Short mmCIF file of C-alpha atoms and ligand atoms in Angstrom, two decimals:
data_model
loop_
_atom_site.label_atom_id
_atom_site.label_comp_id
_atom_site.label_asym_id
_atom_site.label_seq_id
_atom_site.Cartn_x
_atom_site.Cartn_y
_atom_site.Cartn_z
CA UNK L 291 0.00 0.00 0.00
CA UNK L 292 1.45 3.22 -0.92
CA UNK L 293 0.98 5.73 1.80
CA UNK L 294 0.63 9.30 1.71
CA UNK L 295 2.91 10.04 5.05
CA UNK L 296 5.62 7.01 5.21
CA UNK L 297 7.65 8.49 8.38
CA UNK L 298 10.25 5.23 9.01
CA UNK L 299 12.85 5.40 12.19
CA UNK L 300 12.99 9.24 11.68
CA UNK L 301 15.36 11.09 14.09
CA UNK L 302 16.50 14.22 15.26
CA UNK L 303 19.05 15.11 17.54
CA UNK L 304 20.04 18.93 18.93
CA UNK L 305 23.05 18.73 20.06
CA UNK L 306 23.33 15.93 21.77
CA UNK L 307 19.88 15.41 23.22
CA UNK L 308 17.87 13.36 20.85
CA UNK L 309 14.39 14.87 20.08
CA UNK L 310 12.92 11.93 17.97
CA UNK L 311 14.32 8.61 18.68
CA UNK L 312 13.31 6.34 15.71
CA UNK L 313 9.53 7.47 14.94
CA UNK L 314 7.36 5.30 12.04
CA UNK L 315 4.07 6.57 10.75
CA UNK L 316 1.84 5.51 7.92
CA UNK L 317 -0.78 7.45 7.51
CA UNK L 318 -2.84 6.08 3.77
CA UNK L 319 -4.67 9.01 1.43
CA UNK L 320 -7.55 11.47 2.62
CA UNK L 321 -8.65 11.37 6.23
CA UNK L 322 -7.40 12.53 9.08
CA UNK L 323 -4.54 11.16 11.59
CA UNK L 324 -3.69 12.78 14.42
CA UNK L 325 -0.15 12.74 16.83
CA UNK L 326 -0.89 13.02 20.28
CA UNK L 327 1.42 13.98 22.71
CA UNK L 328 2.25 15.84 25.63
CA UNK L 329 4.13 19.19 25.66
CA UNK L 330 7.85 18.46 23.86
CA UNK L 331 6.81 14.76 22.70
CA UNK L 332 8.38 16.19 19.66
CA UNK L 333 5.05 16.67 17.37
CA UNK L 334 5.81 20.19 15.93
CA UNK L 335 9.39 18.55 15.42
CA UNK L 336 8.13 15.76 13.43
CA UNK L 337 5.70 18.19 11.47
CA UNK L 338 8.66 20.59 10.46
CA UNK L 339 10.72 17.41 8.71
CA UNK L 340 7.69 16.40 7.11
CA UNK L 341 7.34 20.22 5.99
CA UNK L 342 11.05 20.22 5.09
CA UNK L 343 11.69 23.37 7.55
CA UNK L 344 13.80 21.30 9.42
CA UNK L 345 16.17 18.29 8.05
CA UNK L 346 16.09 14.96 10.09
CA UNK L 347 19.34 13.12 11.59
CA UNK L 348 18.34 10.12 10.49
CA UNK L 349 15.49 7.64 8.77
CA UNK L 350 13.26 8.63 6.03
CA UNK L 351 10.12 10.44 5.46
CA UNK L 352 7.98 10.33 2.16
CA UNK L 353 5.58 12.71 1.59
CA UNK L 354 2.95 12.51 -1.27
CA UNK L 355 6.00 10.29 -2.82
CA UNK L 356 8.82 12.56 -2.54
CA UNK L 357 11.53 11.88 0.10
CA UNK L 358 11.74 15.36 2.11
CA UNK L 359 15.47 14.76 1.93
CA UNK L 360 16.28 14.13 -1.27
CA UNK L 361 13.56 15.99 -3.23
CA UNK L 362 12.10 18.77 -0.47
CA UNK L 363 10.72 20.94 -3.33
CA UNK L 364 8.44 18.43 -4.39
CA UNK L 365 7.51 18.08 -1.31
CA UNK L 366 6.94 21.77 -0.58
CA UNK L 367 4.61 21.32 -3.65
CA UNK L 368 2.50 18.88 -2.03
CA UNK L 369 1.96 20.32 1.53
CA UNK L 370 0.75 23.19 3.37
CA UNK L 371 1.09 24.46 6.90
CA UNK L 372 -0.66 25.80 9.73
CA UNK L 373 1.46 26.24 12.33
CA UNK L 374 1.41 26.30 15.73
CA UNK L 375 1.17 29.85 15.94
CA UNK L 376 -1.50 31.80 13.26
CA UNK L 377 0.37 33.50 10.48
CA UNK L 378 -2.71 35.43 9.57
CA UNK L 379 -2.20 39.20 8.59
CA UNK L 380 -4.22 41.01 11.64
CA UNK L 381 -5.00 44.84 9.58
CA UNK L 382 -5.77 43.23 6.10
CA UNK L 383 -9.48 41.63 5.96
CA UNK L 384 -10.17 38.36 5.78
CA UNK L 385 -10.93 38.49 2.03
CA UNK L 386 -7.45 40.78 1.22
CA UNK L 387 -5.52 37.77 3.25
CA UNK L 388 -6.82 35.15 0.91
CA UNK L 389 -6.71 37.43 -2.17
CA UNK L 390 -3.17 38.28 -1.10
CA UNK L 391 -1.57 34.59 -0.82
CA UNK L 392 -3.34 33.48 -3.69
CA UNK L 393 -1.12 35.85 -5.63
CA UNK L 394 1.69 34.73 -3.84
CA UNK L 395 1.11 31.60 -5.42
CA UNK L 396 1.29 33.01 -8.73
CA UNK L 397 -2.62 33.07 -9.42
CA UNK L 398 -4.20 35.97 -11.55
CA UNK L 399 -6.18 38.58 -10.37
CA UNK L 400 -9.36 36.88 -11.06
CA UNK L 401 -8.55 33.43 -10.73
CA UNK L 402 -7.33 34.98 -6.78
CA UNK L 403 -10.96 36.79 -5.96
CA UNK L 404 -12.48 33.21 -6.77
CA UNK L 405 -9.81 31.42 -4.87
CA UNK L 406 -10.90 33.61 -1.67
CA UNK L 407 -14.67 33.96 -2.26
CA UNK L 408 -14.35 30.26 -2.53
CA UNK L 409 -12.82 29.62 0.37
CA UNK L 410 -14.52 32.41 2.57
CA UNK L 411 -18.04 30.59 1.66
CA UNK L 412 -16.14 27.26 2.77
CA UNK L 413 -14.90 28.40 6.01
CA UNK L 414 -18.13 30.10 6.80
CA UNK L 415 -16.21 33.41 7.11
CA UNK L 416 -18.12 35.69 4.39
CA UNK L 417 -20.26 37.64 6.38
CA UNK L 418 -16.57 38.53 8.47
CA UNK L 419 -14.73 38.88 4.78
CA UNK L 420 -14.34 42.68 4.77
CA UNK L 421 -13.40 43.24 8.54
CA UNK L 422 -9.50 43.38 9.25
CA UNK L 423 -8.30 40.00 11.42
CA UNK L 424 -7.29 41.60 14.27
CA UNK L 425 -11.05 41.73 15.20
CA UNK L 426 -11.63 38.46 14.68
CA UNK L 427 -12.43 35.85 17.34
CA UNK L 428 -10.01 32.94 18.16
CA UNK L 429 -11.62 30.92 16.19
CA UNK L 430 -12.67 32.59 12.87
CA UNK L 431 -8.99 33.48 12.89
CA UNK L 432 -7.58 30.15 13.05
CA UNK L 433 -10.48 28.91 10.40
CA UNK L 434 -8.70 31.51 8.35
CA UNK L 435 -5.51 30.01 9.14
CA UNK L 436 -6.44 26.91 7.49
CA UNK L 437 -8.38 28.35 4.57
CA UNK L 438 -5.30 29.83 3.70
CA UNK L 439 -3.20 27.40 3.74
CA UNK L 440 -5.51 25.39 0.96
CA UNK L 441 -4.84 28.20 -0.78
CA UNK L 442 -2.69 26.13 -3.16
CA UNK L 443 -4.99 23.31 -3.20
CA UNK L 444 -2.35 20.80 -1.20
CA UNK L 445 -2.77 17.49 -1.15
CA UNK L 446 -1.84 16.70 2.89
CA UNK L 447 -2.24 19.28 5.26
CA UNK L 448 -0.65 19.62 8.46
CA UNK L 449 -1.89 21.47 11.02
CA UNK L 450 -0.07 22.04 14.48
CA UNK L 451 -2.17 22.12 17.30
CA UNK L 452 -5.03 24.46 15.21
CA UNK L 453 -6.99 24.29 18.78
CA UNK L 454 -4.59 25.38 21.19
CA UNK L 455 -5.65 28.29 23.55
CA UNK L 456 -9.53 28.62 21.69
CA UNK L 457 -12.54 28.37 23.42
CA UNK L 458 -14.79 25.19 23.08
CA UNK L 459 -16.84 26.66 20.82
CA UNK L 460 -14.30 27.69 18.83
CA UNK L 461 -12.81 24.52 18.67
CA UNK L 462 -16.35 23.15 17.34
CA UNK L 463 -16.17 25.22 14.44
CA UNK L 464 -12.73 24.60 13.97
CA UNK L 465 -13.59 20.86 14.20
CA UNK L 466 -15.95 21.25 11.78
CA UNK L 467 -13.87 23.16 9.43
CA UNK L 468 -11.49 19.64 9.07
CA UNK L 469 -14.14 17.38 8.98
CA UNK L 470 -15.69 18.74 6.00
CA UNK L 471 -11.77 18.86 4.24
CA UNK L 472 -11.15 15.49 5.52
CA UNK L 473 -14.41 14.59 3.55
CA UNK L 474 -12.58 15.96 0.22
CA UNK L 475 -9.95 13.98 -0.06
CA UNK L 476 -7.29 15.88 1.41
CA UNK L 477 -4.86 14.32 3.54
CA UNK L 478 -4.69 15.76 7.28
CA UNK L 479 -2.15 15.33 9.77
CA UNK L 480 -3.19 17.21 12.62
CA UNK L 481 -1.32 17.22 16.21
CA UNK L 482 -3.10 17.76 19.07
CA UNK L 483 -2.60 17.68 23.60
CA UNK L 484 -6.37 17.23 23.56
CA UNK L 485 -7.30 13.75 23.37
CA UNK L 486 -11.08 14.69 22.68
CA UNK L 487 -9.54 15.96 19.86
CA UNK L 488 -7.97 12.90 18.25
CA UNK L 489 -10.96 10.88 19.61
CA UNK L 490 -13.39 13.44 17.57
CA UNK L 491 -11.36 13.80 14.30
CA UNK L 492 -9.21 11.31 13.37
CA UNK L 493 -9.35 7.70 12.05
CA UNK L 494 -5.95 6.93 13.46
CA UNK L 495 -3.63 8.05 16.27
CA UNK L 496 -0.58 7.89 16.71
CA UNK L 497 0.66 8.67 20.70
CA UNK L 498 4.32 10.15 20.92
CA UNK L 499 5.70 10.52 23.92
CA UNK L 500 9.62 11.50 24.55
CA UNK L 501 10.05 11.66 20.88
CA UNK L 502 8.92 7.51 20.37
CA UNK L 503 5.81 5.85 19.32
CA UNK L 504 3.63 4.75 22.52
CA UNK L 505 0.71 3.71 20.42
CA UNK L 506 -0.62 3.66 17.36
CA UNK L 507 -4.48 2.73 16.69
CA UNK L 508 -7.99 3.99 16.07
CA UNK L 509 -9.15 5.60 19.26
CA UNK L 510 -11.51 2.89 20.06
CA UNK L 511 -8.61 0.20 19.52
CA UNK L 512 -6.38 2.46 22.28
CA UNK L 513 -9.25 2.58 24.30
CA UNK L 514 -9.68 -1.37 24.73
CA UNK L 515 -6.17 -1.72 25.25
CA UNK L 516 -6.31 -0.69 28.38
CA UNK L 517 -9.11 -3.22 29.38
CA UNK L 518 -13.01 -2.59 29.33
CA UNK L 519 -15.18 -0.62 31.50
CA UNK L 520 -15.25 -1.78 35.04
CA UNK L 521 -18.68 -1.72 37.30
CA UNK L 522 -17.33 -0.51 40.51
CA UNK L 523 -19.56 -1.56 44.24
CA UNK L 524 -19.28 0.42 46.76
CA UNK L 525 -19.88 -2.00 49.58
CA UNK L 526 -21.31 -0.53 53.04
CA UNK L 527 -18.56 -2.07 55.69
CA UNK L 528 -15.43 -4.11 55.72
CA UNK L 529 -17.40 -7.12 55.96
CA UNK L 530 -19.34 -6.71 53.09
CA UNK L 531 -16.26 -6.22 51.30
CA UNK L 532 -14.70 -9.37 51.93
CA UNK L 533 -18.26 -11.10 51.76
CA UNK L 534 -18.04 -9.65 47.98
CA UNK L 535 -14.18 -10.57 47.04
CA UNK L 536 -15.43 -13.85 48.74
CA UNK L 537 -18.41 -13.98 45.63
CA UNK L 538 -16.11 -13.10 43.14
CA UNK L 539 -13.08 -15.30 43.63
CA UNK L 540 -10.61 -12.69 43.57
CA UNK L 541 -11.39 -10.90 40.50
CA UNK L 542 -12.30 -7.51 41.94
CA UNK L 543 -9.72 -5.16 42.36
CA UNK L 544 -10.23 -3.02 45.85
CA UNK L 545 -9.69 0.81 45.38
CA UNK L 546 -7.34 3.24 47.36
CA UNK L 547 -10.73 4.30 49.32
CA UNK L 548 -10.79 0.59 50.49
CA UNK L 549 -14.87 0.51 50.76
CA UNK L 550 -15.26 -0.04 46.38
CA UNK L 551 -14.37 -3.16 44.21
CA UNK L 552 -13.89 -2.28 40.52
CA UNK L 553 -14.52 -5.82 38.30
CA UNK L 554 -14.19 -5.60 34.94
CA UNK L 555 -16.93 -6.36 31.86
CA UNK L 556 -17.53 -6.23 28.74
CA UNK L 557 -19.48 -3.03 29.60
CA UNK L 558 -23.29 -4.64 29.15
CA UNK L 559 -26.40 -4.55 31.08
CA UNK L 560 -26.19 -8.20 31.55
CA UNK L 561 -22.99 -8.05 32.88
CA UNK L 562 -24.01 -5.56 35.48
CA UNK L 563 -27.33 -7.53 36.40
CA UNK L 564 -25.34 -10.57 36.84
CA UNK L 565 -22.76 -9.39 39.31
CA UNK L 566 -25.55 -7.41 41.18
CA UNK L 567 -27.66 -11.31 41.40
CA UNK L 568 -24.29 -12.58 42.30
CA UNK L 569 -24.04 -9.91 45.28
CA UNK L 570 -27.72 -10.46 46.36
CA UNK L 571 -27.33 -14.36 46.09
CA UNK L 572 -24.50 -14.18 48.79
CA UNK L 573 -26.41 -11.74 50.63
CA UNK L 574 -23.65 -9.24 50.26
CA UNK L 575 -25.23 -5.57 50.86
CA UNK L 576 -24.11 -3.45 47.85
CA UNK L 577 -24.48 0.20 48.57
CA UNK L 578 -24.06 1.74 45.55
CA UNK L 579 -22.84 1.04 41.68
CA UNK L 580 -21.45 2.60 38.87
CA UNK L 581 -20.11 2.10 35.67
CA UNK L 582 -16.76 3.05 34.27
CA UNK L 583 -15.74 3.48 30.64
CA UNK L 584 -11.91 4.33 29.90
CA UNK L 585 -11.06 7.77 27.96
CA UNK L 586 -8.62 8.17 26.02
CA UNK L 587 -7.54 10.18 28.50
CA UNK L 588 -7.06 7.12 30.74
CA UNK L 589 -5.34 5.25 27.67
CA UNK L 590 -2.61 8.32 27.29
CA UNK L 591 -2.01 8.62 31.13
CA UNK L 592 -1.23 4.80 30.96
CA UNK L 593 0.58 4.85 28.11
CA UNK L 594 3.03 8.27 28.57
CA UNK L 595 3.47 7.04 32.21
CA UNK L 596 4.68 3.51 30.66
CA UNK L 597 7.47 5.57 28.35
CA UNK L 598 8.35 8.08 31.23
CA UNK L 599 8.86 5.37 34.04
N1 LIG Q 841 15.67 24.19 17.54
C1 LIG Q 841 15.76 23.45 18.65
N2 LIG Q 841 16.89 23.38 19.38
C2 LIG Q 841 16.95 22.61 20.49
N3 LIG Q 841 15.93 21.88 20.98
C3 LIG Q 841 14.77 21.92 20.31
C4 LIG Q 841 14.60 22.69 19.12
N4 LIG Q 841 13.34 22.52 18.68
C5 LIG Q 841 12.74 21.69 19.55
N5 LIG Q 841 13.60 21.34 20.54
C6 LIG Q 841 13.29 20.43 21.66
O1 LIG Q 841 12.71 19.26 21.14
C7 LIG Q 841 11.71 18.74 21.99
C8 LIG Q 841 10.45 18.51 21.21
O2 LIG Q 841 9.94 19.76 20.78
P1 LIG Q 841 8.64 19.90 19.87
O3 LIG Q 841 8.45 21.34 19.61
O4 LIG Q 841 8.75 18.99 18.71
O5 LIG Q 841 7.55 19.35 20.88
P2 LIG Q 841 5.96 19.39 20.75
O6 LIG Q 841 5.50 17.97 20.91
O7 LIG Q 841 5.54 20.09 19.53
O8 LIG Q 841 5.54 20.21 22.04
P3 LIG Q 841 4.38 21.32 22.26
O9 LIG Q 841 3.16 20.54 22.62
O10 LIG Q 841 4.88 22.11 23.42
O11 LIG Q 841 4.23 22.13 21.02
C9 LIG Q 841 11.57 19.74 23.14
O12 LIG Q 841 12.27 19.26 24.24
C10 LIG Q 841 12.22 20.98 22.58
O13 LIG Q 841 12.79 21.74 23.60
MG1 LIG Q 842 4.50 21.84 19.16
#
């Protein structure tokens, strides 16, 4: 299978301290894949070879078949990014911005105002098109951002953390904004620190942590590897507890509160009507219960924690 992104045991050392330690990612055509990872995982680092702003120390990266190494103009051809931080022009309007780095990329005066009015209707930015940026919310700027970066009509976009620091709503619209590109075939590589993020947009994630690969999967995939959901009981008195470990053979695991038992399922109703009939069939007293599905927050604590310790 010919992928899009073909990252294979990509490093990058400064100095002496290496920054990405042998990193592989495949990510195939259109969609969207995002790289999770905590503050200096190395995720802008991996999205500035892939850009060709910054050379690797070592393995390869193809992008939209070009090797960023040996052919980065290609490459540059290819891609588009939206950086970290927005590169927007605050006094021009939003309509002058687009107008503006569609001749930049060599497009005529008219062929420009269609460019823009194209991708102002897109973004859901024309009735903002004639105000300057700088009034702009958080959000209609970034949605900017990334309308002008397809400026050029790329075929992967990356976009570095385009959520970072906006409000929830404006990261809905934002959201929104990728969704419908991932739906037209463009390719998006998008990192992210918010795991609702990933969960929400992306097909595939891939979880760096201290510049290596802690997991790679579809959020749901992540999700189960760290186990299913868990009914927890919170039993009344020490004696119930035991009573209930007693009933379940020494499957429950006893919290740090020392009055719960968490037992894991495969997160149906049955399976929480049986262990309650279980409970009442020993005449255990079960106080209260409730059911607990893993996050992929829970999944990226567990698996950062593993590559930290
Ligand atoms: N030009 C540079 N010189 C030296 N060290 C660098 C340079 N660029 C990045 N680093 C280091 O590389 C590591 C990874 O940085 P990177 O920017 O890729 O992380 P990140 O995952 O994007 O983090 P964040 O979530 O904060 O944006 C960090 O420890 C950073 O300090
Ligand atoms: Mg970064």
């Amino acid at each position: 299978m010919a992928y899009t992104i073909a990252v294979e045991g990509l490093r990058k050392t400064y100095g002496a301290t290496p920054v990405l330690d042998g990193v592989d990612l495949h990510v195939p055509r259109g969609g969207v894949h995002a790289l999770l990872g905590p503050n200096g995982a190395g995720k802008s680092t991996t999205v500035k070879i892939l850009t060709t702003l910054v050379a690797p120390s070592g393995g390869r990266a193809v992008v939209a078949g070009h090797d960023v190494v040996a052919d980065p103009a290609a490459v540059r051809r290819a891609v588009s990014l939206t950086g970290q931080y927005a590169a927007v022009d605050e006094v021009l309007t939003g309509r002058e911005n687009l107008v503006m780095m569609a001749r930049l990329r060599h497009a005529g005066r008219s062929a420009a105002r269609e460019t823009a009015e194209r991708l102002l209707a897109r973004f859901d930015l024309v009735h903002a098109a004639d105000r300057a940026v700088g009034t702009y919310s958080g959000g209609m700027a970034r949605r900017l951002d990334i309308a002008l970066s397809l400026v050029g009509d790329p075929q992967v976009l990356f976009l570095d953390e385009p959520t970072t620091g906006l409000d929830p709503r404006s990261r809905r619209d934002v959201w929104t904004a990728v969704e419908e590109l991932a739906g037209s075939g463009v390719t998006v590589l998008l990192t992210t620190q918010y795991l609702e993020e990933a969960d929400q947009l992306a097909e595939r994630v891939t979880v760096l942590a201290g510049g290596r690969v802690a997991a790679e999967g579809t959020p749901d995939e992540l999700k189960s590897r760290i186990g299913g959901e868990t009914v927890q009981l919170v039993l009344s008195d020490v004696g119930a507890l035991a009573a209930a470990c007693a009933a379940l053979d020494g499957q429950g695991r006893i919290d740090e509160s020392g009055m719960s038992l968490h037992v894991t399922t495969d997160g149906s109703a049955g399976a929480v009507r049986d262990l309650l009939q279980l409970m009442a069939a020993r005449d255990v007293p079960v106080d209260r219960v409730a059911v607990h599905r893993p996050t992929l927050d829970d999944v990226f604590l567990a698996l950062t924690e593993q590559v930290a310790a």
